[in-house]
mmCIF file with all atom_site columns, C-alpha atoms in Angstrom:
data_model
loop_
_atom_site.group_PDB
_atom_site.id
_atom_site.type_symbol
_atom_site.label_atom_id
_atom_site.label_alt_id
_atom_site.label_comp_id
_atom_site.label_asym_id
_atom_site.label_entity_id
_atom_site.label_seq_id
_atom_site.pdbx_PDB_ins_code
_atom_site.Cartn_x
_atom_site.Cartn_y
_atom_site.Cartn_z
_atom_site.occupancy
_atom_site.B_iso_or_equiv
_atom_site.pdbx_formal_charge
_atom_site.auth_seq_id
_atom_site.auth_comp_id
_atom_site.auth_asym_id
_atom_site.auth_atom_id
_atom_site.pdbx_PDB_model_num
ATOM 1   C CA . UNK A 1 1   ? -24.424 -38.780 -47.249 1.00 0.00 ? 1   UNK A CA 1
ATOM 2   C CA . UNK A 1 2   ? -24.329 -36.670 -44.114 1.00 0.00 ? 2   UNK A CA 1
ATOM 3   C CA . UNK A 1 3   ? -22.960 -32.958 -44.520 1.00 0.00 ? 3   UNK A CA 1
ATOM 4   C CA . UNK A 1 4   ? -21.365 -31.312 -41.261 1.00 0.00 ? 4   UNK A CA 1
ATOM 5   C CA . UNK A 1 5   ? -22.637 -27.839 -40.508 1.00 0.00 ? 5   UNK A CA 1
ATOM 6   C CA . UNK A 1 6   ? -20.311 -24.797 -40.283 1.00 0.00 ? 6   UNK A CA 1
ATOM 7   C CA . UNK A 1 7   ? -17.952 -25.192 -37.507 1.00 0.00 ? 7   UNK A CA 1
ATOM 8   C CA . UNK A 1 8   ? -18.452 -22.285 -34.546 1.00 0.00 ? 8   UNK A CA 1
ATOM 9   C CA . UNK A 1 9   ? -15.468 -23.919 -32.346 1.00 0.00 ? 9   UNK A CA 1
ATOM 10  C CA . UNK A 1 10  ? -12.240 -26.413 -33.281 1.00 0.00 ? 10  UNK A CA 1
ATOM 11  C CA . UNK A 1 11  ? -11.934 -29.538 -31.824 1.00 0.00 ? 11  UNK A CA 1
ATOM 12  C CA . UNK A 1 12  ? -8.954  -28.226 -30.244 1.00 0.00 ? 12  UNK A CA 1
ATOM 13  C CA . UNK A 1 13  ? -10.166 -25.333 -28.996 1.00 0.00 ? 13  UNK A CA 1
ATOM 14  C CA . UNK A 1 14  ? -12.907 -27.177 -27.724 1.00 0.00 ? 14  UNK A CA 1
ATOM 15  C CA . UNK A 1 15  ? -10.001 -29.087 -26.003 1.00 0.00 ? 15  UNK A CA 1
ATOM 16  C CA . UNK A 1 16  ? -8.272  -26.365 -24.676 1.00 0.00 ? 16  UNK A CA 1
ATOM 17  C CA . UNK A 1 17  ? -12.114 -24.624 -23.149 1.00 0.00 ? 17  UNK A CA 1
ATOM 18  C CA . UNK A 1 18  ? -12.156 -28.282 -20.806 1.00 0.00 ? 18  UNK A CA 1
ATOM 19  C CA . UNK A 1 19  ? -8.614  -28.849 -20.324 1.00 0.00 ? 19  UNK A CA 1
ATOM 20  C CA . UNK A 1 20  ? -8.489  -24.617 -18.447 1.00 0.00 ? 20  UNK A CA 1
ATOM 21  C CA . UNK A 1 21  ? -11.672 -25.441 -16.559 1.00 0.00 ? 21  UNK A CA 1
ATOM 22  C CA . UNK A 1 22  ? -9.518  -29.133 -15.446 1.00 0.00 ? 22  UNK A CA 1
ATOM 23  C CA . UNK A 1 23  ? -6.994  -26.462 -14.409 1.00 0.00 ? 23  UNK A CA 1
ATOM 24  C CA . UNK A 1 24  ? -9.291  -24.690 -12.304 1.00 0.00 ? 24  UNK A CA 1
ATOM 25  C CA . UNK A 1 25  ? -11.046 -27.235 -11.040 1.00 0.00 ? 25  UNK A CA 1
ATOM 26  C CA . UNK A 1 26  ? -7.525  -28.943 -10.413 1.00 0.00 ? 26  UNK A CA 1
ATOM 27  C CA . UNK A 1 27  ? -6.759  -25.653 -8.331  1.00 0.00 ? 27  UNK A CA 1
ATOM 28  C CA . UNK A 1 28  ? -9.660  -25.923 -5.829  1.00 0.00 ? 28  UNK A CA 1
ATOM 29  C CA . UNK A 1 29  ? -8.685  -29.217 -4.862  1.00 0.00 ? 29  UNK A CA 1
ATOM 30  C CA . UNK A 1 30  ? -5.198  -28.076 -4.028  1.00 0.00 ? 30  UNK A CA 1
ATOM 31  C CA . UNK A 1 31  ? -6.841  -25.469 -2.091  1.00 0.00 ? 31  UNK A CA 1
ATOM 32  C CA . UNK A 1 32  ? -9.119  -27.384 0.092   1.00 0.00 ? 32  UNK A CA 1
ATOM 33  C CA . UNK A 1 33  ? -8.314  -28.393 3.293   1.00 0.00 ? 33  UNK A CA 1
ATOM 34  C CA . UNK A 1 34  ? -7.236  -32.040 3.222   1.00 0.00 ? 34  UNK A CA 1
ATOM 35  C CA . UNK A 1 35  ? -10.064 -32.737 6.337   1.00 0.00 ? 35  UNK A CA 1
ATOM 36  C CA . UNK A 1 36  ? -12.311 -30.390 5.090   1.00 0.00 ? 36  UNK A CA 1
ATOM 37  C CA . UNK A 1 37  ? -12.013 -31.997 1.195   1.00 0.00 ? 37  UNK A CA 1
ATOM 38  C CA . UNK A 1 38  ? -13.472 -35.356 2.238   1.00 0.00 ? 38  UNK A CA 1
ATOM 39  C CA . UNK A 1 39  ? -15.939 -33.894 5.048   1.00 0.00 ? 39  UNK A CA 1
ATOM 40  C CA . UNK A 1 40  ? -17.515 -30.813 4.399   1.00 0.00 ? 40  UNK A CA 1
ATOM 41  C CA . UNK A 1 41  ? -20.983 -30.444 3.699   1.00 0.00 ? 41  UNK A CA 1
ATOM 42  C CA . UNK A 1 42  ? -23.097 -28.253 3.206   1.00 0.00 ? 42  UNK A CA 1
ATOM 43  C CA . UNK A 1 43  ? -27.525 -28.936 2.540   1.00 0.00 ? 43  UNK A CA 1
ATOM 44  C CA . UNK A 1 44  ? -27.042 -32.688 2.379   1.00 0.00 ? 44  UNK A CA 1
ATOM 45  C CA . UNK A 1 45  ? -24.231 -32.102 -0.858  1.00 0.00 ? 45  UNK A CA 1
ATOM 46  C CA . UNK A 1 46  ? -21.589 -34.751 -1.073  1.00 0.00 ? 46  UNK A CA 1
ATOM 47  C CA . UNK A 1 47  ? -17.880 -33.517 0.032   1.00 0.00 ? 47  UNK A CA 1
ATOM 48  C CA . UNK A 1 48  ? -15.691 -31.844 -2.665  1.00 0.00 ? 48  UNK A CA 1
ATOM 49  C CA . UNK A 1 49  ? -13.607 -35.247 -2.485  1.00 0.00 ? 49  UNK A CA 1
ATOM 50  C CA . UNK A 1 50  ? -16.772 -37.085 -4.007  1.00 0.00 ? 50  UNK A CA 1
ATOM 51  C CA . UNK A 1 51  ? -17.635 -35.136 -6.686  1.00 0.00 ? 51  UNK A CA 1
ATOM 52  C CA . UNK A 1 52  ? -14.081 -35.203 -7.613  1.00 0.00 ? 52  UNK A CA 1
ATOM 53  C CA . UNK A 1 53  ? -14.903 -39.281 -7.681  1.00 0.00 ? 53  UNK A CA 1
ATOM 54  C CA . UNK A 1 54  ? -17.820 -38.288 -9.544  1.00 0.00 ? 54  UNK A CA 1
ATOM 55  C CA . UNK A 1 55  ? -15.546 -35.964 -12.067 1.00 0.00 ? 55  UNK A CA 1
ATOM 56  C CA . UNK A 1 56  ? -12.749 -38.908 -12.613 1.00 0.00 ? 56  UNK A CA 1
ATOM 57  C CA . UNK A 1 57  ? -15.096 -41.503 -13.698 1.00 0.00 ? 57  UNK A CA 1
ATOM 58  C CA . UNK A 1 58  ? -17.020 -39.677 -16.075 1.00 0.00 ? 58  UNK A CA 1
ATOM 59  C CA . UNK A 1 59  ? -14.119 -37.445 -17.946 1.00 0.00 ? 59  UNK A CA 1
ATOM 60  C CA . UNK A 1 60  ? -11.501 -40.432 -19.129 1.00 0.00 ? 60  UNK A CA 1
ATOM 61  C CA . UNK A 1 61  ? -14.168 -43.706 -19.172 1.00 0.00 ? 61  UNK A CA 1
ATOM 62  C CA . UNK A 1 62  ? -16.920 -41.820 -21.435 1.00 0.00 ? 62  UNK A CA 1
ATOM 63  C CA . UNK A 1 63  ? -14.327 -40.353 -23.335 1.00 0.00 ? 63  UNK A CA 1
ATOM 64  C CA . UNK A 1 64  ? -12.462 -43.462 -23.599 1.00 0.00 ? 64  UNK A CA 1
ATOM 65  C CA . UNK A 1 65  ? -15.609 -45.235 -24.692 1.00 0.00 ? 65  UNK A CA 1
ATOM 66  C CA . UNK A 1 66  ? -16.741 -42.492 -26.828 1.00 0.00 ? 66  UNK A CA 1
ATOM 67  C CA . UNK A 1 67  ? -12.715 -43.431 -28.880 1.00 0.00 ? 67  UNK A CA 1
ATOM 68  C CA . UNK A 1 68  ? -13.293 -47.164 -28.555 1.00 0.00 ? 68  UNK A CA 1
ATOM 69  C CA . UNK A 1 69  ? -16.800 -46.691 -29.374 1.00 0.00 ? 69  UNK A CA 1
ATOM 70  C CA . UNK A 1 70  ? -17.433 -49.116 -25.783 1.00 0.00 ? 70  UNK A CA 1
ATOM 71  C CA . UNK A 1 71  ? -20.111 -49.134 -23.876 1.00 0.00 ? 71  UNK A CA 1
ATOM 72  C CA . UNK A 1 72  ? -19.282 -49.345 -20.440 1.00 0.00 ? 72  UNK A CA 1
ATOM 73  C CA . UNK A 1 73  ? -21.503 -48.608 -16.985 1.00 0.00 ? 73  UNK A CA 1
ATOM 74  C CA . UNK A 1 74  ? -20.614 -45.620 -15.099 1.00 0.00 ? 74  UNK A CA 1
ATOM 75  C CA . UNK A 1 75  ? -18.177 -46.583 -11.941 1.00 0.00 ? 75  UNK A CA 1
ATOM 76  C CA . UNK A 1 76  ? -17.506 -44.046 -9.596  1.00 0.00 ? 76  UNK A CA 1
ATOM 77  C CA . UNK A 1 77  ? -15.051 -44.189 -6.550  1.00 0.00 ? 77  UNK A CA 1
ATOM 78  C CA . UNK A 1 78  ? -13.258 -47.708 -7.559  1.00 0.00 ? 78  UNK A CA 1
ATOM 79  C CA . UNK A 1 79  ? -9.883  -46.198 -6.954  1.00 0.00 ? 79  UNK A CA 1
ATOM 80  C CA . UNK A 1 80  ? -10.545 -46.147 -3.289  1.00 0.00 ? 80  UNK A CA 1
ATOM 81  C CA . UNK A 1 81  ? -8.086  -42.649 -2.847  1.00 0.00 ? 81  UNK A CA 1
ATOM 82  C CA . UNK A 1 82  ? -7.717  -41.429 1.153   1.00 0.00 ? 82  UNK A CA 1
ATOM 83  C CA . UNK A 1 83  ? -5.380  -38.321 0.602   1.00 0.00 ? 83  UNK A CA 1
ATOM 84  C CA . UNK A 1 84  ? -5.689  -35.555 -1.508  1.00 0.00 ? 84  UNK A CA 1
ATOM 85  C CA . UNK A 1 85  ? -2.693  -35.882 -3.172  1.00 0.00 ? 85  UNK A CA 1
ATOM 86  C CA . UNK A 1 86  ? -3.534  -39.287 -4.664  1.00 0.00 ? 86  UNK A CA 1
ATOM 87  C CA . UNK A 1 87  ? -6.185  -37.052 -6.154  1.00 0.00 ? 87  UNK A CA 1
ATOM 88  C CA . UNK A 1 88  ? -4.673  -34.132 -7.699  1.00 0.00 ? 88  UNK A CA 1
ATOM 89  C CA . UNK A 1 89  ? -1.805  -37.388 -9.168  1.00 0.00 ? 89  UNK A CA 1
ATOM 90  C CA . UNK A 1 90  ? -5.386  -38.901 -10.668 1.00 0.00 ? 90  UNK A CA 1
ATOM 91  C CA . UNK A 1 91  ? -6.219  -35.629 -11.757 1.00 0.00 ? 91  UNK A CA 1
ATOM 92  C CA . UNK A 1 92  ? -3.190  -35.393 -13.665 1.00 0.00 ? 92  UNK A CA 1
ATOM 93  C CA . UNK A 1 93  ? -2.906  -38.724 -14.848 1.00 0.00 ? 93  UNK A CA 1
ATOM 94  C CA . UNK A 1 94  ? -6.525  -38.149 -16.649 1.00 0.00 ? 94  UNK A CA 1
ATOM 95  C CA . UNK A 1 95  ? -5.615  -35.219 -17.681 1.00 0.00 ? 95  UNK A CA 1
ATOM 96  C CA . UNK A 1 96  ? -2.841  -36.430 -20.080 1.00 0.00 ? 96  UNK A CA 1
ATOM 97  C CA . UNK A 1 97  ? -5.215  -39.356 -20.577 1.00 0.00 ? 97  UNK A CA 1
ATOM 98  C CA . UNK A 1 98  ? -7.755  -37.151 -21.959 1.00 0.00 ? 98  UNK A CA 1
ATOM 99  C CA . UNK A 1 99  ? -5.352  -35.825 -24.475 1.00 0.00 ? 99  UNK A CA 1
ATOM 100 C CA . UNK A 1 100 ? -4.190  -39.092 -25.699 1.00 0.00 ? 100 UNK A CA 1
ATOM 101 C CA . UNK A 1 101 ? -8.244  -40.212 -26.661 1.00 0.00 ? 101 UNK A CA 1
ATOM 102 C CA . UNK A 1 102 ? -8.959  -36.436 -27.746 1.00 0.00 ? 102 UNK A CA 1
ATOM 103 C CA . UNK A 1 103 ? -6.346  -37.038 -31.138 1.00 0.00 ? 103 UNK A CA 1
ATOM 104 C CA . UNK A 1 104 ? -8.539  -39.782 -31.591 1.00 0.00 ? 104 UNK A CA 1
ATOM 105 C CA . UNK A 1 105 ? -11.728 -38.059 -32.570 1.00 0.00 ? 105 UNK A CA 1
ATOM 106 C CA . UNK A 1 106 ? -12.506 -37.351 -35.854 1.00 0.00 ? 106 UNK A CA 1
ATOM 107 C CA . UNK A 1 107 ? -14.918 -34.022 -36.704 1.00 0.00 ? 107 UNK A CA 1
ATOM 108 C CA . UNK A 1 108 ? -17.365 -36.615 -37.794 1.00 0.00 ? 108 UNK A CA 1
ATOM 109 C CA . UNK A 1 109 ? -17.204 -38.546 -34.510 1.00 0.00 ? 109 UNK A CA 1
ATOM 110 C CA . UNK A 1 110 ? -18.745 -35.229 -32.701 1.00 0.00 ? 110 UNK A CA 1
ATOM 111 C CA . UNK A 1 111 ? -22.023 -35.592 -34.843 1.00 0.00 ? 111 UNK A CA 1
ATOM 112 C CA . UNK A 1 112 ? -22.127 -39.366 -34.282 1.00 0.00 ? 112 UNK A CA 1
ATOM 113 C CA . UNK A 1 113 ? -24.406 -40.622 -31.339 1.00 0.00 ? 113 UNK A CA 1
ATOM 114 C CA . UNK A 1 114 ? -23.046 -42.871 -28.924 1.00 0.00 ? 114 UNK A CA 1
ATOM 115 C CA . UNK A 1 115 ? -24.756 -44.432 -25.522 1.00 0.00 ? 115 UNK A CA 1
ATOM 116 C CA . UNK A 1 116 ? -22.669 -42.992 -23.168 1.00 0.00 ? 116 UNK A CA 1
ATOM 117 C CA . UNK A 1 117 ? -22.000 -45.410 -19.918 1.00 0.00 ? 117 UNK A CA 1
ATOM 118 C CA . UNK A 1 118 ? -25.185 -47.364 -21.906 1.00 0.00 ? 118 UNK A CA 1
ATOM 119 C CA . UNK A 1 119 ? -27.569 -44.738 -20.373 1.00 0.00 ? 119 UNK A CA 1
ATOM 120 C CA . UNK A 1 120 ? -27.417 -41.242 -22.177 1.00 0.00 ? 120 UNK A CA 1
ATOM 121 C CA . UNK A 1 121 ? -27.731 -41.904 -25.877 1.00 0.00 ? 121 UNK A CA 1
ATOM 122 C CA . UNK A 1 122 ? -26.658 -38.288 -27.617 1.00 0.00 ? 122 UNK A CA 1
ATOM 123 C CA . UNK A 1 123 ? -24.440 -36.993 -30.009 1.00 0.00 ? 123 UNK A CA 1
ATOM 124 C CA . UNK A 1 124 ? -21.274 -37.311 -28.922 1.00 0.00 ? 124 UNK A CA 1
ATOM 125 C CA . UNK A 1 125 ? -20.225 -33.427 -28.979 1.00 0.00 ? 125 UNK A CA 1
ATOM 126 C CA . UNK A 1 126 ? -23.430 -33.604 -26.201 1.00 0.00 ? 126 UNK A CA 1
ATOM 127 C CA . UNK A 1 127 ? -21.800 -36.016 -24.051 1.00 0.00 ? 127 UNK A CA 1
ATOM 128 C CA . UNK A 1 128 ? -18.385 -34.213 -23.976 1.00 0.00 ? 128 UNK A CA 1
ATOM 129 C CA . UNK A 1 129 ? -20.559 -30.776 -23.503 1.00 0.00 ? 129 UNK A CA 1
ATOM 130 C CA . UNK A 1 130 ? -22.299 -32.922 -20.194 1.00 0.00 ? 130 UNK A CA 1
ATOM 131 C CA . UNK A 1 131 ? -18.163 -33.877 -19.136 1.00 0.00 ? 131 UNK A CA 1
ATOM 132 C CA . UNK A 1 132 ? -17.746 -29.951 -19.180 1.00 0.00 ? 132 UNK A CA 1
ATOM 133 C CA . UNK A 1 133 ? -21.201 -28.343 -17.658 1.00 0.00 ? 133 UNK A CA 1
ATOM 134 C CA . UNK A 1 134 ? -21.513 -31.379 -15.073 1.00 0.00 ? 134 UNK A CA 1
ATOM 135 C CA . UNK A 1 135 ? -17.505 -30.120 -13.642 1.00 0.00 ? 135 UNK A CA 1
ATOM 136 C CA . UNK A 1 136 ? -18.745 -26.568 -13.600 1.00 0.00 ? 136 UNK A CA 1
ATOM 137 C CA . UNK A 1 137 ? -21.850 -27.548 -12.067 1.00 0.00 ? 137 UNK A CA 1
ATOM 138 C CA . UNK A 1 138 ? -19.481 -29.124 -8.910  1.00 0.00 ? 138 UNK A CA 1
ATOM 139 C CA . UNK A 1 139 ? -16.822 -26.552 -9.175  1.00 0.00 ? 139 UNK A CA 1
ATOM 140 C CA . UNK A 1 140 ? -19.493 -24.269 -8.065  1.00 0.00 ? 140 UNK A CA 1
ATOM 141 C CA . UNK A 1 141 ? -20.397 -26.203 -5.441  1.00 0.00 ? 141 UNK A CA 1
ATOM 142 C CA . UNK A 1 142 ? -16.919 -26.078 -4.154  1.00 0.00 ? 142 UNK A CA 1
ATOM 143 C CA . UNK A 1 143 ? -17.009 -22.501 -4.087  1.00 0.00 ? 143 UNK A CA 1
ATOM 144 C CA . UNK A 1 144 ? -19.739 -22.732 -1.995  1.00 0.00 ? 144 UNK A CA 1
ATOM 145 C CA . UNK A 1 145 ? -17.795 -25.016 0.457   1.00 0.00 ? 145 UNK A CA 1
ATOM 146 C CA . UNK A 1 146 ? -14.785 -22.599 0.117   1.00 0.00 ? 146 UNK A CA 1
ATOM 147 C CA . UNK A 1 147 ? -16.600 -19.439 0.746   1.00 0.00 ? 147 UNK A CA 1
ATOM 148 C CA . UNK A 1 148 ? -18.371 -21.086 4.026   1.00 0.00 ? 148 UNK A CA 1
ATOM 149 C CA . UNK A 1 149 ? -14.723 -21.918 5.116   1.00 0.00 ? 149 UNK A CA 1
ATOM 150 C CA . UNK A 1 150 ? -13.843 -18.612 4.970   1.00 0.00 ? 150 UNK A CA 1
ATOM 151 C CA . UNK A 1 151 ? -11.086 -19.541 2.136   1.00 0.00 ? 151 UNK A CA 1
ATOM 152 C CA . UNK A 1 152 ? -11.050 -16.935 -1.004  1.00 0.00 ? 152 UNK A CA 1
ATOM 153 C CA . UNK A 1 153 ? -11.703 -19.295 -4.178  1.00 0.00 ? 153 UNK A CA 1
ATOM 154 C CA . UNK A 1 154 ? -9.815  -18.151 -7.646  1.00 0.00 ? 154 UNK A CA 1
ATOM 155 C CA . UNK A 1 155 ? -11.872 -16.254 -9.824  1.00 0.00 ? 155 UNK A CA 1
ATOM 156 C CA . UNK A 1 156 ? -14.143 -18.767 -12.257 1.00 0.00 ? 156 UNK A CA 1
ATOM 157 C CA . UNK A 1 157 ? -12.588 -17.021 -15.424 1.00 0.00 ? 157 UNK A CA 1
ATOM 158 C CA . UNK A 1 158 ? -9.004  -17.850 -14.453 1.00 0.00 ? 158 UNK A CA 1
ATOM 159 C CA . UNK A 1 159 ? -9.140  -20.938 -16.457 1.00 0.00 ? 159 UNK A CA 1
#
């Protein structure tokens, strides 16, 4: 019989952590120039607009699997979006999507491992720890591209 440890974090506070760094996240694409969101490059990086591809089809689909316990392989950039709004509407729309599959999870279902996108094979609270650090990592790239464009990011901690 397994035993879980002593929790350090809720799930929902766990929840809440990803959902304000969504919100800030969410916030730099509003602020990007709509040219400048699906050209701008900086050292051979991808534009903003395609890490937010990257961002939208990890989030929902490995969380979505994690619930369904699925194995599906990772799809990025199906949705074919041209404007910026269309993004920030996806944004949203995963968002509340990511709400609806986090009342699925059990505490157990953190500990359990699962083969995320039938490549990363971890404990599940490791794959949903990889949805948050991989968004930071390309939020910070974005303040990169911000900064270079002379546009003032928001602070990181306003999440």
């Amino acid at each position: 019989m397994k035993t879980l440890e002593a929790q350090v974090i809720t799930s929902e506070d766990l929840l809440k952590h990803w959902q304000g760094h969504r919100a800030l996240t969410r916030r730099l694409i509003e602020i990007f120039p709509e040219k400048d969101f699906f050209e701008f490059s900086i050292g051979g990086m991808r534009p903003f607009a395609k890490l937010v591809d990257e961002l939208l089809a990890i989030a929902v689909p490995g969380l979505k699997g994690i619930v369904t316990k699925q194995t599906e392989a990772f799809s990025e950039g199906k949705d074919n979006l041209i404007f910026k709004a269309q993004y920030l509407e996806k944004w949203d729309e995963a968002t509340e999507e990511i709400n609806k599959y986090w009342e699925k999870l059990s505490v157990e279902d953190f500990s359990e491992t699962f083969n995320l996108f039938g490549q990363y094979e971890f404990p599940v609270i490791q794959n949903i720890l990889y949805f948050i650090d991989n968004e930071v990592h390309h939020r910070g790239q974005a303040y990169v591209y911000l900064r270079a464009l002379n546009i003032e990011p928001p602070f990181f901690w306003e999440r």
